PDB file of C-alpha atoms in Angstrom:
ATOM      1  CA  GLY F   1     -12.792 -14.375  -4.014  1.00  0.00           C
ATOM      2  CA  GLY F   2     -11.204 -12.882  -6.762  1.00  0.00           C
ATOM      3  CA  ASP F   3     -14.107 -12.504  -9.084  1.00  0.00           C
ATOM      4  CA  GLY F   4     -14.043  -8.775  -9.279  1.00  0.00           C
ATOM      5  CA  GLY F   5     -15.790  -8.294  -6.427  1.00  0.00           C
ATOM      6  CA  TRP F   6     -13.681  -9.595  -3.742  1.00  0.00           C
ATOM      7  CA  PRO F   7     -10.238  -9.867  -3.727  1.00  0.00           C
ATOM      8  CA  ALA F   8      -8.501 -13.307  -4.501  1.00  0.00           C
ATOM      9  CA  ALA F   9      -6.895 -15.273  -1.417  1.00  0.00           C
ATOM     10  CA  ARG F  10      -3.423 -14.340  -0.740  1.00  0.00           C
ATOM     11  CA  ARG F  11      -0.492 -13.641   1.840  1.00  0.00           C
ATOM     12  CA  PHE F  12       1.938 -10.840   2.405  1.00  0.00           C
ATOM     13  CA  ALA F  13      -0.151  -8.010   1.215  1.00  0.00           C
ATOM     14  CA  ALA F  14       0.128  -4.722   2.157  1.00  0.00           C
ATOM     15  CA  MET F  15      -2.500  -2.711   3.605  1.00  0.00           C
ATOM     16  CA  ALA F  16      -2.769   0.983   5.021  1.00  0.00           C
ATOM     17  CA  SER F  17      -6.271   2.693   6.174  1.00  0.00           C
ATOM     18  CA  HIS F  18      -7.115   6.157   5.248  1.00  0.00           C
ATOM     19  CA  THR F  19      -9.863   8.841   6.115  1.00  0.00           C
ATOM     20  CA  HIS F  20     -10.645  10.436   2.745  1.00  0.00           C
ATOM     21  CA  GLY F  21     -13.154  13.487   3.099  1.00  0.00           C
ATOM     22  CA  GLY F  22     -14.584  11.728   6.062  1.00  0.00           C
ATOM     23  CA  ARG F  23     -15.274   8.361   4.420  1.00  0.00           C
ATOM     24  CA  ARG F  24     -13.351   5.411   6.041  1.00  0.00           C
ATOM     25  CA  LEU F  25     -11.125   3.605   3.445  1.00  0.00           C
ATOM     26  CA  ALA F  26      -8.829   1.215   3.252  1.00  0.00           C
ATOM     27  CA  MET F  27      -6.119   0.177   0.359  1.00  0.00           C
ATOM     28  CA  MET F  28      -4.452  -2.884  -0.075  1.00  0.00           C
ATOM     29  CA  HIS F  29      -2.125  -3.728  -2.821  1.00  0.00           C
ATOM     30  CA  GLY F  30      -0.178  -6.931  -3.885  1.00  0.00           C
ATOM     31  CA  GLY F  31       0.429 -10.248  -2.108  1.00  0.00           C
ATOM     32  CA  CYS F  32       1.351 -13.621  -3.520  1.00  0.00           C
ATOM     33  CA  TYR F  33      -0.258 -17.262  -3.461  1.00  0.00           C
ATOM     34  CA  GLY F  34       0.738 -20.628  -3.833  1.00  0.00           C
ATOM     35  CA  ALA F  35       3.914 -22.344  -2.927  1.00  0.00           C
ATOM     36  CA  ASP F  36       5.840 -20.590  -5.526  1.00  0.00           C
ATOM     37  CA  TYR F  37       5.248 -17.064  -4.341  1.00  0.00           C
ATOM     38  CA  ALA F  38       3.382 -15.845  -7.350  1.00  0.00           C
ATOM     39  CA  CYS F  39       3.148 -12.441  -6.957  1.00  0.00           C
ATOM     40  CA  LEU F  40      -0.189  -9.908  -7.585  1.00  0.00           C
ATOM     41  CA  GLY F  41       0.034  -6.290  -8.343  1.00  0.00           C
ATOM     42  CA  ASP F  42      -3.913  -5.659  -7.991  1.00  0.00           C
ATOM     43  CA  LEU F  43      -4.959  -2.867  -6.124  1.00  0.00           C
ATOM     44  CA  TRP F  44      -8.323  -2.774  -4.148  1.00  0.00           C
ATOM     45  CA  LEU F  45     -10.536  -0.175  -2.122  1.00  0.00           C
ATOM     46  CA  LEU F  46     -12.115  -1.265   1.072  1.00  0.00           C
ATOM     47  CA  THR F  47     -14.929   1.002   1.934  1.00  0.00           C
ATOM     48  CA  CYS F  48     -16.325   1.082   5.881  1.00  0.00           C
ATOM     49  CA  ASP F  49     -19.232   3.404   5.448  1.00  0.00           C
ATOM     50  CA  GLY F  50     -21.011   1.705   8.652  1.00  0.00           C
ATOM     51  CA  GLY F  51     -22.820   2.457  11.729  1.00  0.00           C
ATOM     52  CA  GLY F  52     -22.989   4.355  15.060  1.00  0.00           C
ATOM     53  CA  GLY F  53     -19.505   5.500  15.525  1.00  0.00           C
ATOM     54  CA  GLY F  54     -19.011   3.254  18.546  1.00  0.00           C
ATOM     55  CA  GLY F  55     -15.985   1.881  17.251  1.00  0.00           C
ATOM     56  CA  GLY F  56     -17.263  -1.898  17.740  1.00  0.00           C
ATOM     57  CA  ALA F  57     -17.082  -4.601  15.206  1.00  0.00           C
ATOM     58  CA  LEU F  58     -20.588  -3.692  13.964  1.00  0.00           C
ATOM     59  CA  ASP F  59     -19.561  -0.132  13.468  1.00  0.00           C
ATOM     60  CA  ALA F  60     -17.476  -0.847  10.437  1.00  0.00           C
ATOM     61  CA  LEU F  61     -20.440  -2.573   8.422  1.00  0.00           C
ATOM     62  CA  PRO F  62     -21.367  -2.579   5.532  1.00  0.00           C
ATOM     63  CA  ILE F  63     -17.818  -2.886   4.383  1.00  0.00           C
ATOM     64  CA  ARG F  64     -17.453  -3.166   0.824  1.00  0.00           C
ATOM     65  CA  TRP F  65     -14.244  -3.951  -1.919  1.00  0.00           C
ATOM     66  CA  MET F  66     -13.610  -2.082  -4.626  1.00  0.00           C
ATOM     67  CA  ARG F  67     -10.896  -1.838  -7.749  1.00  0.00           C
ATOM     68  CA  PRO F  68     -10.463   1.607  -8.288  1.00  0.00           C
ATOM     69  CA  PRO F  69      -9.946   3.001 -12.045  1.00  0.00           C
ATOM     70  CA  LEU F  70      -5.785   3.361 -12.052  1.00  0.00           C
ATOM     71  CA  SER F  71      -3.810   5.966 -13.591  1.00  0.00           C
ATOM     72  CA  GLY F  72       0.076   6.457 -13.712  1.00  0.00           C
ATOM     73  CA  THR F  73       2.792   3.803 -13.655  1.00  0.00           C
ATOM     74  CA  PRO F  74       1.468   0.968 -11.193  1.00  0.00           C
ATOM     75  CA  PRO F  75       4.442  -0.754  -9.547  1.00  0.00           C
ATOM     76  CA  GLU F  76       5.547  -4.531 -10.810  1.00  0.00           C
ATOM     77  CA  ALA F  77       3.515  -7.256  -8.496  1.00  0.00           C
ATOM     78  CA  ARG F  78       5.159  -8.140  -5.474  1.00  0.00           C
ATOM     79  CA  TRP F  79       4.696  -9.180  -2.034  1.00  0.00           C
ATOM     80  CA  GLY F  80       6.227  -8.488   1.558  1.00  0.00           C
ATOM     81  CA  HIS F  81       6.231  -4.898   1.060  1.00  0.00           C
ATOM     82  CA  THR F  82       4.895  -2.115   3.026  1.00  0.00           C
ATOM     83  CA  LEU F  83       1.925   0.235   2.136  1.00  0.00           C
ATOM     84  CA  THR F  84       2.106   3.342   4.535  1.00  0.00           C
ATOM     85  CA  ALA F  85      -0.699   5.860   4.844  1.00  0.00           C
ATOM     86  CA  ALA F  86       0.176   9.800   4.686  1.00  0.00           C
ATOM     87  CA  GLY F  87      -2.599  11.932   4.119  1.00  0.00           C
ATOM     88  CA  ALA F  88      -4.399  11.009   1.200  1.00  0.00           C
ATOM     89  CA  SER F  89      -1.757   8.954  -0.478  1.00  0.00           C
ATOM     90  CA  ALA F  90       0.113   5.466   0.139  1.00  0.00           C
ATOM     91  CA  ILE F  91       3.521   4.871   0.179  1.00  0.00           C
ATOM     92  CA  LEU F  92       4.602   1.834  -1.097  1.00  0.00           C
ATOM     93  CA  PHE F  93       8.266   0.458  -0.236  1.00  0.00           C
ATOM     94  CA  GLY F  94      10.295  -2.654  -1.312  1.00  0.00           C
ATOM     95  CA  GLY F  95       8.757  -5.922  -1.333  1.00  0.00           C
ATOM     96  CA  ARG F  96      10.053  -9.107  -3.607  1.00  0.00           C
ATOM     97  CA  HIS F  97       9.315  -9.872  -6.993  1.00  0.00           C
ATOM     98  CA  HIS F  98      12.199 -12.203  -8.593  1.00  0.00           C
ATOM     99  CA  ALA F  99      14.250 -10.696  -6.403  1.00  0.00           C
ATOM    100  CA  ASP F 100      14.184  -8.170  -3.416  1.00  0.00           C
ATOM    101  CA  LEU F 101      12.706  -4.705  -4.269  1.00  0.00           C
ATOM    102  CA  ARG F 102      14.448  -0.783  -3.439  1.00  0.00           C
ATOM    103  CA  ASP F 103      11.905   1.303  -5.273  1.00  0.00           C
ATOM    104  CA  THR F 104       9.257   3.667  -3.737  1.00  0.00           C
ATOM    105  CA  HIS F 105       5.658   4.249  -5.396  1.00  0.00           C
ATOM    106  CA  VAL F 106       2.878   6.717  -4.181  1.00  0.00           C
ATOM    107  CA  ALA F 107      -0.503   6.043  -4.529  1.00  0.00           C
ATOM    108  CA  THR F 108      -2.924   9.041  -3.849  1.00  0.00           C
ATOM    109  CA  ILE F 109      -6.863   8.965  -3.711  1.00  0.00           C
ATOM    110  CA  VAL F 110      -8.460  10.994  -6.015  1.00  0.00           C
ATOM    111  CA  GLY F 111     -12.103  12.120  -6.712  1.00  0.00           C
ATOM    112  CA  ASP F 112     -15.390  12.662  -4.668  1.00  0.00           C
ATOM    113  CA  PRO F 113     -14.836  10.612  -1.217  1.00  0.00           C
ATOM    114  CA  SER F 114     -18.465  11.524  -0.153  1.00  0.00           C
ATOM    115  CA  SER F 115     -20.163   9.466  -3.442  1.00  0.00           C
ATOM    116  CA  HIS F 116     -20.692   5.665  -2.873  1.00  0.00           C
ATOM    117  CA  THR F 117     -20.270   5.200  -6.942  1.00  0.00           C
ATOM    118  CA  HIS F 118     -16.831   4.217  -8.494  1.00  0.00           C
ATOM    119  CA  SER F 119     -16.181   8.003  -8.387  1.00  0.00           C
ATOM    120  CA  ILE F 120     -12.994   7.396  -6.656  1.00  0.00           C
ATOM    121  CA  SER F 121      -9.733   7.018  -8.612  1.00  0.00           C
ATOM    122  CA  VAL F 122      -6.129   6.035  -7.547  1.00  0.00           C
ATOM    123  CA  VAL F 123      -3.181   7.924  -9.455  1.00  0.00           C
ATOM    124  CA  TRP F 124       0.514   5.988  -9.028  1.00  0.00           C
ATOM    125  CA  SER F 125       3.584   7.895  -9.212  1.00  0.00           C
ATOM    126  CA  THR F 126       7.186   6.883  -9.095  1.00  0.00           C
ATOM    127  CA  PRO F 127       8.442   9.822  -6.765  1.00  0.00           C
ATOM    128  CA  HIS F 128      12.737  10.246  -6.967  1.00  0.00           C
ATOM    129  CA  VAL F 129      14.002   9.501  -3.229  1.00  0.00           C
ATOM    130  CA  GLY F 130      17.721   9.816  -3.496  1.00  0.00           C
ATOM    131  CA  VAL F 131      19.525   7.016  -2.317  1.00  0.00           C
ATOM    132  CA  PRO F 132      17.027   4.348  -0.862  1.00  0.00           C
ATOM    133  CA  PRO F 133      17.840   1.966   1.688  1.00  0.00           C
ATOM    134  CA  PRO F 134      18.864  -1.378   0.411  1.00  0.00           C
ATOM    135  CA  PRO F 135      16.463  -3.961  -1.069  1.00  0.00           C
ATOM    136  CA  ARG F 136      14.274  -5.896   1.454  1.00  0.00           C
ATOM    137  CA  ARG F 137      11.666  -7.432   2.001  1.00  0.00           C
ATOM    138  CA  ARG F 138       8.648  -8.455   5.157  1.00  0.00           C
ATOM    139  CA  HIS F 139      10.331  -5.094   6.766  1.00  0.00           C
ATOM    140  CA  THR F 140       8.050  -2.209   8.362  1.00  0.00           C
ATOM    141  CA  ALA F 141       7.507   1.198   7.874  1.00  0.00           C
ATOM    142  CA  VAL F 142       5.772   4.104   9.368  1.00  0.00           C
ATOM    143  CA  ALA F 143       4.872   7.987   8.566  1.00  0.00           C
ATOM    144  CA  ALA F 144       6.208  10.058  11.351  1.00  0.00           C
ATOM    145  CA  GLY F 145       7.464  13.870  11.477  1.00  0.00           C
ATOM    146  CA  GLY F 146       7.725  14.002   7.988  1.00  0.00           C
ATOM    147  CA  ALA F 147       9.329  11.056   7.147  1.00  0.00           C
ATOM    148  CA  LEU F 148       8.721   7.454   5.992  1.00  0.00           C
ATOM    149  CA  ILE F 149      10.871   5.385   8.485  1.00  0.00           C
ATOM    150  CA  VAL F 150      11.640   1.899   7.176  1.00  0.00           C
ATOM    151  CA  PHE F 151      13.227  -0.655   9.823  1.00  0.00           C
ATOM    152  CA  GLY F 152      14.207  -3.827   9.372  1.00  0.00           C
ATOM    153  CA  GLY F 153      13.010  -6.942   7.039  1.00  0.00           C
ATOM    154  CA  PHE F 154      14.975  -9.549   5.413  1.00  0.00           C
ATOM    155  CA  ASP F 155      17.328  -9.744   2.118  1.00  0.00           C
ATOM    156  CA  GLY F 156      18.210 -13.737   2.803  1.00  0.00           C
ATOM    157  CA  GLY F 157      19.469 -12.547   6.136  1.00  0.00           C
ATOM    158  CA  PHE F 158      17.426 -10.751   8.727  1.00  0.00           C
ATOM    159  CA  LEU F 159      17.944  -6.720   8.745  1.00  0.00           C
ATOM    160  CA  ALA F 160      18.036  -4.749  11.912  1.00  0.00           C
ATOM    161  CA  ASP F 161      18.887  -1.249  10.324  1.00  0.00           C
ATOM    162  CA  THR F 162      16.512   2.040  10.110  1.00  0.00           C
ATOM    163  CA  HIS F 163      16.189   4.481   7.087  1.00  0.00           C
ATOM    164  CA  THR F 164      14.056   7.515   6.735  1.00  0.00           C
ATOM    165  CA  LEU F 165      12.760   8.978   3.462  1.00  0.00           C
ATOM    166  CA  SER F 166      11.559  12.568   3.460  1.00  0.00           C
ATOM    167  CA  LEU F 167       7.789  12.449   2.605  1.00  0.00           C
ATOM    168  CA  THR F 168       8.320  15.939   1.050  1.00  0.00           C
ATOM    169  CA  HIS F 169       9.977  14.893  -1.575  1.00  0.00           C
ATOM    170  CA  VAL F 170       7.864  11.784  -1.977  1.00  0.00           C
ATOM    171  CA  CYS F 171       4.321  13.165  -1.366  1.00  0.00           C
ATOM    172  CA  GLY F 172       4.729  16.526  -1.460  1.00  0.00           C
ATOM    173  CA  GLY F 173       4.249  18.971   1.675  1.00  0.00           C
ATOM    174  CA  GLU F 174       0.800  18.283   2.390  1.00  0.00           C
ATOM    175  CA  ALA F 175       1.341  14.414   3.151  1.00  0.00           C
ATOM    176  CA  ALA F 176       4.324  15.012   4.789  1.00  0.00           C
ATOM    177  CA  ALA F 177       2.295  17.709   7.009  1.00  0.00           C
ATOM    178  CA  ALA F 178      -0.679  15.223   7.827  1.00  0.00           C
ATOM    179  CA  THR F 179       1.939  12.772   9.506  1.00  0.00           C
ATOM    180  CA  ASP F 180       3.470  15.761  11.898  1.00  0.00           C
TER     181      ASP F 180
END
């Protein structure tokens, strides 16, 4: 793994699934490796352009990893974050690099989803979200009702709090509508 055609081994990465123009995709970002939690900041797309539609394990074949061209300003490398699908976008929140993080970034898939070439790219943006939840890692998040709902995590102690971020402000109305 990690030779350019396959992601390197890692733990605590974040992954979100998408259907983009009828094409099944998954987006994976970051993670860490080694005893010192060395951070990764790479973004990969997994294409699942398979079989007969029966929903079984073989239906997801063949699969292919690719590193799409990126534009915008990507987030710093991290682990323990969430990546939550919302329309053609995925919202990245929190995680840890040298310290726990509380930033929000949006990765939006653009391009021709029906093409089996590298005509898909990802645009990173950093939305203004007002006052974000306190820094955390290893939390959970879901997009529902036009909001990103963040629960729990760890900041040196276990957290049991719940926060919402409006997806209208994060991704625009289209992504928010996709979660309703």
